[in-house]
XYZ file of C-alpha atoms in Angstrom:
760
model
C 91.333 100.224 60.957
C 90.974 101.947 64.336
C 87.798 101.408 66.298
C 85.806 104.322 67.646
C 83.781 105.102 70.733
C 80.616 105.188 68.675
C 80.870 101.516 67.748
C 79.146 98.810 69.728
C 80.817 97.558 72.877
C 83.844 95.316 72.361
C 84.244 91.941 74.079
C 87.989 91.501 74.606
C 89.404 88.040 75.293
C 92.745 86.823 76.636
C 94.983 84.751 74.376
C 97.977 83.237 76.124
C 98.518 80.886 73.196
C 97.637 80.507 69.529
C 95.044 77.893 70.503
C 93.407 80.263 73.002
C 93.244 82.922 70.320
C 91.377 80.586 67.968
C 89.039 79.489 70.764
C 88.260 83.116 71.616
C 87.406 83.942 68.007
C 85.220 80.857 67.718
C 83.379 81.740 70.923
C 82.495 85.227 69.713
C 85.195 87.630 70.909
C 85.406 90.948 69.114
C 89.108 91.251 69.912
C 91.920 89.405 71.659
C 94.979 90.633 73.507
C 98.127 88.617 73.106
C 101.812 88.799 73.895
C 104.797 88.017 71.737
C 108.066 86.439 72.763
C 109.150 89.514 74.760
C 107.939 92.474 76.806
C 104.543 91.080 77.840
C 103.159 91.135 81.385
C 102.584 87.369 81.259
C 106.105 86.064 80.680
C 105.079 82.512 81.608
C 102.166 82.230 79.198
C 102.556 80.079 76.071
C 103.292 83.185 74.037
C 103.710 82.556 70.296
C 106.917 83.104 68.372
C 107.188 85.714 65.641
C 105.723 83.643 62.806
C 102.816 82.402 64.898
C 101.935 85.893 66.112
C 102.002 87.199 62.548
C 99.692 84.328 61.624
C 97.438 85.199 64.569
C 97.122 88.798 63.363
C 95.935 87.556 59.974
C 93.645 84.957 61.541
C 91.661 87.446 63.616
C 91.381 89.864 60.703
C 90.050 87.166 58.405
C 87.279 86.601 60.923
C 86.382 90.227 61.602
C 88.203 90.522 64.935
C 91.080 92.627 66.257
C 94.357 91.767 67.977
C 96.071 94.001 70.526
C 99.655 93.173 71.355
C 100.951 93.425 74.919
C 104.230 95.260 75.393
C 103.205 96.217 78.907
C 106.379 95.792 80.935
C 108.932 98.347 82.084
C 111.889 98.662 79.720
C 115.546 98.795 80.612
C 117.597 101.150 78.462
C 119.035 98.448 76.199
C 115.629 96.870 75.727
C 114.102 100.152 74.671
C 116.678 100.338 71.891
C 115.572 96.872 70.735
C 111.854 97.660 70.740
C 111.748 99.162 67.259
C 112.974 96.073 65.423
C 110.839 93.826 67.622
C 107.581 95.650 66.848
C 108.201 96.483 63.174
C 106.987 93.190 61.606
C 103.790 93.225 63.679
C 103.166 96.852 62.772
C 103.570 96.024 59.077
C 101.327 92.973 59.399
C 98.531 95.139 60.784
C 98.358 94.650 64.553
C 95.410 96.725 65.775
C 97.051 98.289 68.820
C 99.674 97.882 71.514
C 99.111 97.829 75.274
C 101.894 99.784 76.998
C 103.030 100.514 80.568
C 106.417 102.200 80.149
C 106.285 105.895 79.212
C 109.579 105.675 77.349
C 108.193 102.852 75.210
C 104.945 104.807 74.825
C 106.708 107.814 73.319
C 108.998 105.696 71.153
C 106.056 103.841 69.633
C 104.369 107.147 68.884
C 107.469 108.333 67.058
C 108.368 105.163 65.202
C 104.915 103.840 64.303
C 102.572 106.713 63.481
C 98.936 105.767 63.473
C 99.396 102.667 65.614
C 96.828 102.900 68.454
C 98.371 102.856 71.932
C 96.405 101.555 74.897
C 97.590 102.619 78.352
C 97.908 99.426 80.387
C 96.184 98.870 83.721
C 99.807 98.699 84.971
C 99.812 102.511 84.624
C 97.310 102.663 87.515
C 94.863 105.010 85.794
C 92.413 105.870 88.576
C 90.493 108.849 87.267
C 89.893 111.773 84.967
C 93.296 113.410 85.465
C 95.311 110.334 84.514
C 93.124 109.773 81.475
C 93.703 113.396 80.414
C 97.478 113.043 80.694
C 97.496 109.922 78.563
C 95.060 111.343 76.031
C 97.328 114.371 75.630
C 100.344 112.103 75.199
C 98.576 110.282 72.389
C 96.793 107.268 73.921
C 93.678 106.077 72.123
C 92.517 103.986 75.072
C 93.038 103.653 78.820
C 92.714 100.366 80.656
C 91.356 101.507 83.996
C 92.581 100.283 87.352
C 90.443 97.337 88.463
C 89.600 99.189 91.677
C 87.478 101.908 90.062
C 83.793 102.281 90.763
C 81.144 102.669 88.080
C 80.832 106.345 89.029
C 84.556 106.976 88.586
C 84.546 105.271 85.188
C 81.500 107.263 84.148
C 83.290 110.478 85.101
C 86.221 109.593 82.845
C 83.769 108.916 80.020
C 82.058 112.271 80.553
C 85.189 114.375 80.681
C 87.811 112.715 78.474
C 87.293 111.738 74.808
C 89.157 108.461 75.081
C 88.188 104.802 74.795
C 87.756 103.033 78.142
C 88.679 99.410 78.657
C 87.803 97.733 81.963
C 88.069 94.215 83.363
C 84.799 92.326 83.693
C 85.894 88.795 84.583
C 88.830 86.892 86.020
C 91.517 87.173 88.655
C 91.875 90.264 90.817
C 95.232 91.373 92.195
C 95.245 92.407 95.847
C 97.450 95.351 94.923
C 96.783 98.147 92.459
C 98.365 96.885 89.235
C 101.716 98.544 88.710
C 102.122 99.296 92.422
C 103.266 95.839 93.590
C 106.865 95.020 94.498
C 106.115 92.069 96.779
C 107.066 89.296 94.346
C 110.043 91.345 93.216
C 111.460 92.017 96.684
C 110.810 88.491 97.954
C 112.230 86.510 95.062
C 113.319 88.795 92.242
C 110.274 87.992 90.088
C 108.883 91.391 89.209
C 105.237 92.016 88.404
C 106.465 94.971 86.357
C 108.280 92.450 84.166
C 105.438 89.945 83.838
C 106.973 87.469 86.281
C 104.804 87.776 89.379
C 105.061 84.751 91.713
C 101.643 85.599 93.244
C 102.641 85.860 96.920
C 99.165 87.272 97.564
C 97.801 83.737 97.190
C 99.774 82.535 100.246
C 98.623 82.453 103.909
C 99.400 85.290 106.346
C 98.812 85.665 110.053
C 97.265 88.515 112.047
C 97.048 88.134 115.845
C 97.646 84.348 115.714
C 94.868 83.918 113.171
C 96.201 82.492 109.903
C 94.213 83.007 106.734
C 94.545 83.791 103.046
C 94.090 87.490 103.729
C 95.335 88.687 100.342
C 93.663 86.025 98.190
C 90.854 87.860 96.410
C 87.949 86.049 94.816
C 87.713 86.224 91.051
C 85.686 88.948 89.380
C 82.345 88.132 87.728
C 80.157 90.957 86.416
C 77.409 89.249 84.409
C 74.766 91.057 86.487
C 76.481 94.420 85.949
C 76.825 94.319 82.163
C 74.144 97.007 81.555
C 75.691 99.273 84.219
C 79.223 98.817 82.885
C 78.238 99.590 79.308
C 76.133 102.581 80.319
C 79.003 103.925 82.434
C 80.959 104.329 79.207
C 83.132 101.214 79.049
C 83.851 100.507 75.391
C 85.965 97.360 75.780
C 84.913 94.683 78.283
C 88.078 92.797 79.163
C 88.330 89.207 80.354
C 91.431 88.244 82.352
C 93.164 84.899 81.828
C 96.185 84.719 79.523
C 97.643 82.022 81.787
C 94.518 79.867 81.508
C 93.517 77.191 78.998
C 91.789 77.590 75.607
C 88.792 75.816 77.153
C 88.539 78.470 79.883
C 88.819 81.262 77.315
C 86.122 79.733 75.130
C 83.739 79.149 78.021
C 83.982 82.601 79.551
C 83.836 84.394 76.188
C 80.794 82.424 75.034
C 78.822 83.247 78.189
C 79.723 86.954 78.163
C 78.930 87.051 74.425
C 75.452 85.776 75.236
C 74.736 88.513 77.761
C 76.360 91.396 75.895
C 74.195 90.496 72.901
C 71.141 90.154 75.159
C 71.632 93.696 76.441
C 72.251 95.068 72.944
C 69.059 93.504 71.584
C 66.687 93.692 74.575
C 68.048 96.590 76.603
C 68.084 96.801 80.378
C 64.422 95.868 80.639
C 64.903 92.496 78.957
C 68.240 91.659 80.578
C 68.138 88.575 82.825
C 71.045 86.391 83.961
C 70.460 82.665 84.275
C 72.026 81.417 87.559
C 73.114 78.275 85.723
C 75.525 80.336 83.643
C 77.238 81.569 86.793
C 77.622 77.977 87.890
C 79.216 77.145 84.550
C 81.725 79.952 85.064
C 82.604 78.513 88.480
C 83.027 75.097 86.866
C 85.673 76.666 84.635
C 87.594 78.198 87.535
C 86.733 78.621 91.195
C 89.022 80.357 93.669
C 86.368 80.401 96.386
C 83.406 82.047 94.719
C 82.962 85.255 92.736
C 82.588 88.905 93.649
C 81.519 91.921 91.625
C 84.878 93.471 92.399
C 85.105 97.163 93.074
C 82.364 98.414 90.764
C 79.937 98.920 93.659
C 82.194 98.691 96.759
C 85.482 100.399 97.589
C 86.715 97.278 99.406
C 85.408 94.594 101.737
C 85.860 91.233 103.380
C 83.326 89.733 100.969
C 85.846 90.153 98.141
C 88.476 88.017 99.904
C 88.439 84.228 99.561
C 90.152 83.818 102.958
C 91.109 80.302 101.928
C 93.313 78.553 99.424
C 92.023 77.571 96.014
C 91.036 73.878 96.163
C 93.827 71.659 94.855
C 91.383 69.324 93.101
C 87.711 68.972 92.465
C 85.661 66.944 90.019
C 85.223 68.754 86.725
C 82.109 69.285 84.634
C 83.076 66.933 81.816
C 79.931 67.574 79.799
C 80.733 71.279 79.758
C 84.356 70.634 78.840
C 83.409 68.302 75.991
C 80.938 70.838 74.604
C 83.481 73.663 74.729
C 86.085 71.541 73.001
C 83.633 70.530 70.288
C 82.028 73.909 69.666
C 84.987 76.238 70.092
C 88.417 74.820 70.947
C 88.515 72.293 68.110
C 86.112 74.110 65.806
C 87.082 75.302 62.332
C 85.852 78.874 61.944
C 84.919 79.736 58.361
C 83.453 82.853 56.815
C 80.505 82.503 54.444
C 81.252 83.257 50.802
C 79.090 83.685 47.720
C 80.711 82.391 44.525
C 80.085 82.352 40.810
C 81.936 80.157 38.272
C 81.997 81.003 34.571
C 82.998 78.431 31.939
C 82.784 79.163 28.224
C 84.698 77.851 25.266
C 87.297 80.312 23.997
C 87.384 82.368 27.199
C 89.458 81.881 30.399
C 87.595 80.178 33.210
C 86.490 82.611 35.900
C 85.602 82.624 39.603
C 84.044 85.564 41.432
C 83.893 85.560 45.241
C 82.347 87.913 47.762
C 82.025 87.820 51.545
C 78.533 87.357 52.932
C 79.414 88.161 56.573
C 77.813 91.528 57.474
C 80.393 91.984 60.255
C 83.212 92.282 57.740
C 83.957 94.987 55.203
C 82.488 94.236 51.743
C 85.128 92.385 49.734
C 84.861 90.895 46.253
C 87.437 89.406 43.883
C 87.479 87.778 40.465
C 90.205 85.452 39.183
C 90.697 83.649 35.908
C 92.159 80.263 35.125
C 92.710 77.830 32.281
C 90.749 78.054 29.036
C 87.957 75.453 28.836
C 88.113 73.232 25.759
C 85.309 71.821 23.595
C 84.290 68.515 25.127
C 85.104 65.525 22.915
C 83.136 63.075 25.019
C 81.491 63.981 28.355
C 81.192 67.739 28.976
C 81.699 69.070 32.475
C 78.470 69.478 34.436
C 77.353 72.188 36.830
C 77.133 69.618 39.623
C 80.716 68.441 39.104
C 82.087 71.991 38.968
C 80.166 73.008 42.096
C 81.394 69.936 43.976
C 85.025 70.555 43.085
C 85.042 74.332 43.632
C 83.136 73.905 46.887
C 85.904 71.881 48.572
C 87.195 74.681 50.817
C 88.535 72.235 53.428
C 90.580 73.911 56.182
C 90.568 77.353 54.571
C 88.957 80.346 56.351
C 85.994 80.178 53.936
C 82.841 78.165 53.284
C 80.415 78.636 50.398
C 76.917 79.616 51.392
C 75.972 79.779 47.714
C 77.856 78.794 44.618
C 76.426 79.514 41.182
C 77.855 77.758 38.134
C 77.237 79.037 34.611
C 78.433 76.914 31.714
C 78.041 78.052 28.132
C 78.280 75.307 25.554
C 79.737 71.817 25.769
C 83.084 72.413 27.492
C 85.627 70.405 29.452
C 88.030 71.530 32.191
C 90.304 69.122 34.111
C 89.817 68.642 37.852
C 93.315 70.019 38.445
C 92.376 73.237 36.638
C 89.248 73.589 38.769
C 91.347 73.087 41.916
C 93.785 75.752 40.765
C 90.916 78.144 40.034
C 89.456 77.582 43.527
C 92.851 77.993 45.199
C 93.600 81.196 43.290
C 90.191 82.626 44.147
C 90.383 81.900 47.868
C 93.955 83.204 48.078
C 92.926 86.387 46.261
C 89.963 86.836 48.604
C 92.158 86.351 51.676
C 94.712 88.827 50.329
C 92.013 91.379 49.617
C 90.556 91.060 53.125
C 93.982 91.563 54.723
C 95.106 94.331 52.375
C 93.621 97.252 54.391
C 95.481 96.106 57.508
C 98.938 96.066 55.960
C 101.163 99.065 56.695
C 104.227 100.446 54.977
C 107.510 100.283 56.832
C 107.398 103.114 59.370
C 111.104 103.646 59.950
C 114.015 102.253 57.969
C 116.628 102.862 60.642
C 116.543 102.796 64.406
C 116.559 106.397 65.662
C 118.770 107.499 68.523
C 117.382 105.895 71.678
C 116.671 109.205 73.370
C 115.406 111.222 70.443
C 111.710 111.560 71.169
C 109.411 114.028 69.489
C 107.263 115.767 72.060
C 106.376 118.892 70.174
C 103.112 119.224 72.088
C 105.022 119.351 75.358
C 107.761 121.595 74.023
C 110.359 119.026 75.004
C 113.941 118.854 73.827
C 116.241 115.883 73.555
C 117.726 115.018 76.949
C 121.479 115.132 77.131
C 123.857 113.746 79.724
C 123.763 116.160 82.627
C 127.075 117.510 83.850
C 126.978 117.710 87.638
C 128.893 120.272 89.628
C 130.864 117.471 91.178
C 132.176 116.009 87.896
C 135.898 115.770 88.277
C 135.677 116.583 91.969
C 135.018 114.618 95.126
C 131.289 114.026 95.326
C 129.286 115.356 98.281
C 125.565 114.483 98.316
C 122.641 116.350 99.757
C 120.336 114.427 102.096
C 116.594 114.527 101.604
C 114.276 113.197 104.285
C 110.639 112.144 104.136
C 108.339 111.378 107.057
C 104.971 109.635 107.263
C 104.381 110.496 110.927
C 104.377 113.936 112.603
C 106.169 112.445 115.626
C 109.148 111.547 113.440
C 109.476 115.064 112.054
C 108.993 116.611 115.494
C 111.859 114.494 116.815
C 114.181 115.571 114.016
C 113.314 119.259 114.330
C 114.067 119.143 118.053
C 117.302 117.242 117.551
C 120.104 119.550 118.794
C 122.563 118.444 116.129
C 120.251 119.161 113.193
C 121.807 122.584 112.694
C 125.147 121.020 111.784
C 123.564 119.414 108.743
C 120.986 122.012 107.706
C 121.065 123.620 104.287
C 122.838 126.777 105.452
C 125.993 124.709 106.083
C 126.306 123.885 102.405
C 129.449 125.957 102.101
C 131.390 123.546 104.288
C 133.508 121.295 102.109
C 132.066 117.788 101.755
C 129.758 118.214 104.745
C 126.537 116.165 104.508
C 123.706 118.570 103.818
C 120.015 118.151 104.649
C 118.440 120.412 102.077
C 114.862 119.047 101.971
C 112.327 117.602 104.343
C 109.093 116.153 102.970
C 105.975 115.291 104.931
C 103.467 112.724 103.749
C 99.887 113.918 103.303
C 98.652 110.537 104.553
C 99.903 111.341 108.056
C 100.128 115.135 108.260
C 96.688 116.826 108.403
C 96.121 119.874 106.225
C 95.332 122.096 109.177
C 98.931 121.744 110.404
C 100.760 122.122 107.091
C 101.556 125.809 107.435
C 102.978 125.421 110.939
C 105.161 122.474 109.937
C 106.481 124.391 106.931
C 107.362 127.322 109.176
C 109.276 125.095 111.573
C 111.216 123.417 108.772
C 112.022 126.759 107.142
C 113.275 128.051 110.494
C 115.979 125.393 110.271
C 117.062 126.646 106.856
C 115.633 123.599 105.082
C 113.172 123.376 102.184
C 109.832 121.752 102.954
C 107.847 119.579 100.536
C 104.470 117.829 100.606
C 104.119 114.214 99.467
C 100.826 113.456 97.744
C 99.186 110.026 98.226
C 100.171 106.884 96.334
C 96.647 106.654 94.921
C 94.811 109.713 93.614
C 91.104 108.964 93.493
C 87.858 110.519 94.695
C 88.974 110.590 98.339
C 92.187 112.428 97.462
C 90.452 114.930 95.187
C 87.852 115.703 97.835
C 90.361 116.095 100.675
C 92.877 118.143 98.742
C 90.137 120.143 97.041
C 88.602 121.007 100.399
C 92.035 122.044 101.685
C 93.244 123.717 98.510
C 93.553 127.083 100.244
C 95.686 125.490 102.964
C 97.874 123.913 100.288
C 98.434 127.206 98.501
C 99.101 129.181 101.691
C 101.334 126.621 103.401
C 104.454 127.768 101.567
C 105.680 124.395 100.322
C 108.852 124.531 98.256
C 107.795 121.580 96.136
C 105.419 118.657 95.769
C 106.417 115.008 95.560
C 103.998 113.249 93.214
C 103.421 109.516 93.226
C 100.729 109.178 90.567
C 100.269 110.500 87.048
C 96.891 111.983 88.011
C 98.557 114.338 90.462
C 100.602 116.127 87.796
C 97.461 117.142 85.922
C 95.513 117.990 89.073
C 98.266 120.348 90.247
C 98.293 122.125 86.888
C 94.515 122.494 86.716
C 94.285 123.822 90.268
C 96.966 126.427 89.568
C 99.590 125.090 91.988
C 102.965 125.937 90.525
C 105.308 124.338 93.067
C 108.155 122.347 91.513
C 107.200 118.690 91.094
C 109.516 115.900 92.206
C 108.504 112.510 90.830
C 108.712 109.638 93.309
C 109.915 106.112 92.486
C 106.348 105.025 91.645
C 106.591 107.278 88.579
C 108.660 104.617 86.847
C 111.719 105.939 85.042
C 113.592 102.890 83.819
C 115.151 104.450 80.715
C 116.195 107.724 79.139
C 113.010 107.935 77.103
C 110.913 107.720 80.248
C 113.117 110.341 81.921
C 112.461 112.718 79.062
C 108.720 112.027 79.186
C 108.772 112.832 82.903
C 110.517 116.122 82.234
C 107.914 116.978 79.606
C 105.234 116.281 82.237
C 106.870 118.823 84.537
C 109.327 116.879 86.701
C 112.030 119.007 88.309
C 113.631 115.823 89.624
C 112.925 112.127 89.375
C 113.544 109.350 91.880
C 115.594 106.453 90.580
C 113.606 103.197 90.308
C 113.887 100.555 93.009
C 114.183 97.458 90.810
C 117.288 98.309 88.784
C 120.897 97.532 89.671
C 123.452 100.251 90.189
C 124.883 99.472 86.737
C 121.466 99.764 85.108
C 120.828 102.999 86.987
C 123.948 104.468 85.367
C 121.941 104.717 82.135
C 119.534 107.248 83.622
C 121.092 108.723 86.782
C 122.873 111.514 84.932
C 120.285 112.379 82.309
C 117.923 115.324 82.584
C 115.998 115.806 84.875
C 118.256 115.296 87.919
C 117.636 112.319 90.166
C 117.390 111.224 93.788
C 118.420 107.806 95.065
C 116.553 106.156 97.947
C 119.243 104.890 100.357
C 117.112 104.037 103.379
C 113.524 103.093 104.121
C 110.940 100.363 104.298
C 109.838 100.000 100.712
C 106.123 99.695 99.914
C 105.550 96.124 98.744
C 101.864 96.615 98.021
C 99.485 99.541 97.756
C 95.942 98.244 97.929
C 92.358 99.490 97.958
C 91.654 96.596 100.296
C 92.191 97.021 104.042
C 93.778 94.302 106.187
C 92.350 95.883 109.321
C 88.826 96.026 107.885
C 89.059 92.408 106.746
C 90.265 91.108 110.100
C 88.616 93.333 112.715
C 86.408 95.869 110.979
C 86.800 99.512 109.978
C 87.010 102.135 112.723
C 88.565 104.796 110.443
C 91.560 105.021 112.765
C 94.939 105.065 111.056
C 97.491 102.720 112.547
C 100.231 100.208 111.747
C 99.813 96.502 112.399
C 102.048 93.511 111.676
C 101.216 90.657 109.341
C 103.343 87.502 109.591
C 104.279 85.498 106.510
C 105.091 81.780 106.282
C 108.752 82.353 107.143
C 107.887 84.195 110.353
C 108.792 87.664 109.053
C 106.588 90.553 110.129
C 105.263 92.751 107.343
C 104.163 96.175 108.630
C 100.784 97.283 107.268
C 99.341 100.796 107.449
C 95.776 101.792 106.697
C 95.776 105.329 105.295
C 92.169 106.194 106.112
C 92.351 109.755 104.795
C 92.711 108.410 101.267
C 91.362 104.901 101.947
C 94.204 102.636 100.889
C 96.633 100.228 102.572
C 100.395 99.976 102.304
C 102.211 96.735 103.072
C 105.899 97.417 103.733
C 108.948 95.230 103.279
C 109.861 93.654 106.650
C 113.522 94.627 106.201
C 114.423 98.278 105.532
C 116.495 99.190 102.498
C 120.052 100.168 103.440
C 122.539 101.298 100.794
C 124.998 103.518 102.561
C 127.745 100.913 102.636
C 127.549 100.877 98.817
C 129.578 104.099 98.675
C 131.579 103.343 95.536
C 128.534 102.401 93.474
C 126.561 105.419 94.696
C 129.483 107.742 94.025
C 129.641 106.465 90.443
C 125.948 107.278 89.999
C 126.340 110.804 91.389
C 122.653 111.420 92.048
C 121.640 114.926 93.068
C 120.437 113.716 96.430
C 120.203 110.724 98.730
C 116.756 110.121 100.113
C 115.796 108.559 103.446
C 112.183 107.468 103.927
C 110.825 107.128 107.451
C 107.582 105.167 107.673
C 106.979 103.135 110.854
C 110.052 104.163 112.884
C 109.618 105.510 116.413
C 111.009 108.913 117.355
C 114.079 107.325 118.923
C 114.698 105.036 115.937
C 114.348 107.969 113.548
C 117.070 109.970 115.294
C 119.411 106.993 115.722
C 119.159 105.984 112.070
C 119.472 109.530 110.737
C 122.474 110.245 112.958
C 124.169 107.010 111.896
C 123.733 107.912 108.225
C 125.104 111.384 108.625
C 128.094 110.156 110.612
C 128.811 107.136 108.450
C 131.961 108.770 107.123
C 133.333 109.181 110.644
C 132.374 105.819 112.118
C 132.562 102.828 109.831
C 129.984 100.039 109.978
C 127.647 102.018 112.236
C 124.459 101.200 110.357
C 124.943 97.454 109.828
C 125.344 97.182 113.610
C 122.341 99.419 114.264
C 120.163 97.602 111.715
C 120.952 93.923 111.923
C 118.104 93.029 109.561
C 118.250 95.035 106.360
C 118.254 94.593 102.591
C 120.022 96.191 99.671
C 116.910 95.609 97.597
C 117.753 95.298 93.924
C 120.735 97.627 93.980
C 123.088 94.736 93.276
C 120.852 91.836 92.238
C 118.216 93.506 90.026
C 115.315 91.731 88.334
C 115.097 89.680 85.134
């Protein structure tokens, strides 16, 4: 039942409840996306239980629509083992696809449920051709693009990758790239990667004594852009709003249905948007006006509401009443043609066929009781038609019902009712029959047995470290965003004591890698920095940007020769796109996957290895006990023990919003309601912002827990530190074994992140 790129554009509606699903179908949606009781990125929606979701799958199919199920959270190891039994009944019922973020879950679903379409969630931060290629090769049928993409970037994906494209056309916009936000998680333990975002971006923040809702983006509205979006290659036009009411769903779907159909029938030349329809959309939900999002602009102040959503305003009751009448409370029925046959000596018969051209041709015939010769009044055609035509609350309504009676016969009303019921049940069963699937797997496979024959992968086993059974001695790995930080470390007289050539010293801390961030280190200086690091006996790596879009491809493409000649010992990748770009450009440096390449379970770890990871970085939202499940699998892992963690990575620019763009990279402070200062950097080279946690992560007093994990290396990330702070912090870490409690004194304000508290 899979859809194809050649079919007409799909209008995809949110369904946070069973009622919203019905309203969406009534209003003209081609498909809905809906979560079950677990693993959906809207944990606080009115998600249906198992029986209701199974009923929803049948409901949409009876009315010629599709239902995609959201399983778009990151999976802990135990949860991944439970996924098979959770999905199996929906797979058998005929769910049309699953929307997935976690790569471990992605590969499991491919193995367990062959033929089930997988859609790569917007939480995967797909920003271009290279990410789409990776996911296509892994088996995705569709990618849900990052909301920040331009029409040109979407069109390029369509040109180069044979994969369905789904893009948001209406609803709320996150300030952060979806999948790259830890703000809610670090502030209150409610992770956006687990569907529990507390929406801190909707709160006020202060820059230079000017308080405003700097992160509160206006909602997206693209009615005017519908021809451009479709012509760019978007197959599925997605409406946001699983947390909103059935009335909202019905209203937005009905208006977008109107204009999608207008474009399909009249083309670009006949396409005109009535301003009144935009006003109706604002009557449904208004956060401070609409914007066209990122389709035409990379970022801008005009996208930001800069004020709080009004607490109350008078509603458009006439609109609400109409939506309730026409869609929310409507009974949707498919038109059926019927024929009744009554003849003495032969079983009564009812033939039914669907009239709806949007559905597959379906016809059934059922038989019932034998009519008898009428002793008094014979049954009439009018009486039979009246009784058979009582379809009530069923999914069907007769558009035509022919009755043919041969001879003077009689059939009780009860028999006619039974004939009608049998016919409608048979028709419903026949419509749903093509969607049903046989049981895909009778037993739950081993949780780490994933078939990746295309990638030549093998099953990951528990990795035996050299230190098993011995006292553990970690290597230290340092990363720097600013050249001044690295210069200070390289000129530090004591660096030689900890450089890689001292590895033979028993239990001595070893600095074996230094990585420099491409956002701060210009390409023209790469080769010289590598030489200086190598002179200290230490490996040197390059960190690619958090976001790999047009700006990154142009900059790195222009400096490809510099990259190949610099002599880097490895590349730290932060985005899926970068793995494919490195392969296609012929760069064969070992790839180390950063913590933004989420590896929450053994299945994901194996997928990362198949994608080329030499090492992974342990995720930032798991506890030390949860990390035990993946820290000693293959590939080896690093643990971040110090650094200001990125809370948000955004295409928007705080500096541009508040004072204008001068294309000068710098760090500024943004104050929250509690008075804490959140450092913000604008990375102009690649045109994105990073908002950092106000308190740096500090784990080195968690020695026992870290020792139990036995990661290959401990990583320290330097972001906004001065030269002096960099040396003081690094020295304190390296000498922690000699002088107890050095760091807690040095850093009076710090956090252990989720190392002990975790997320739900």
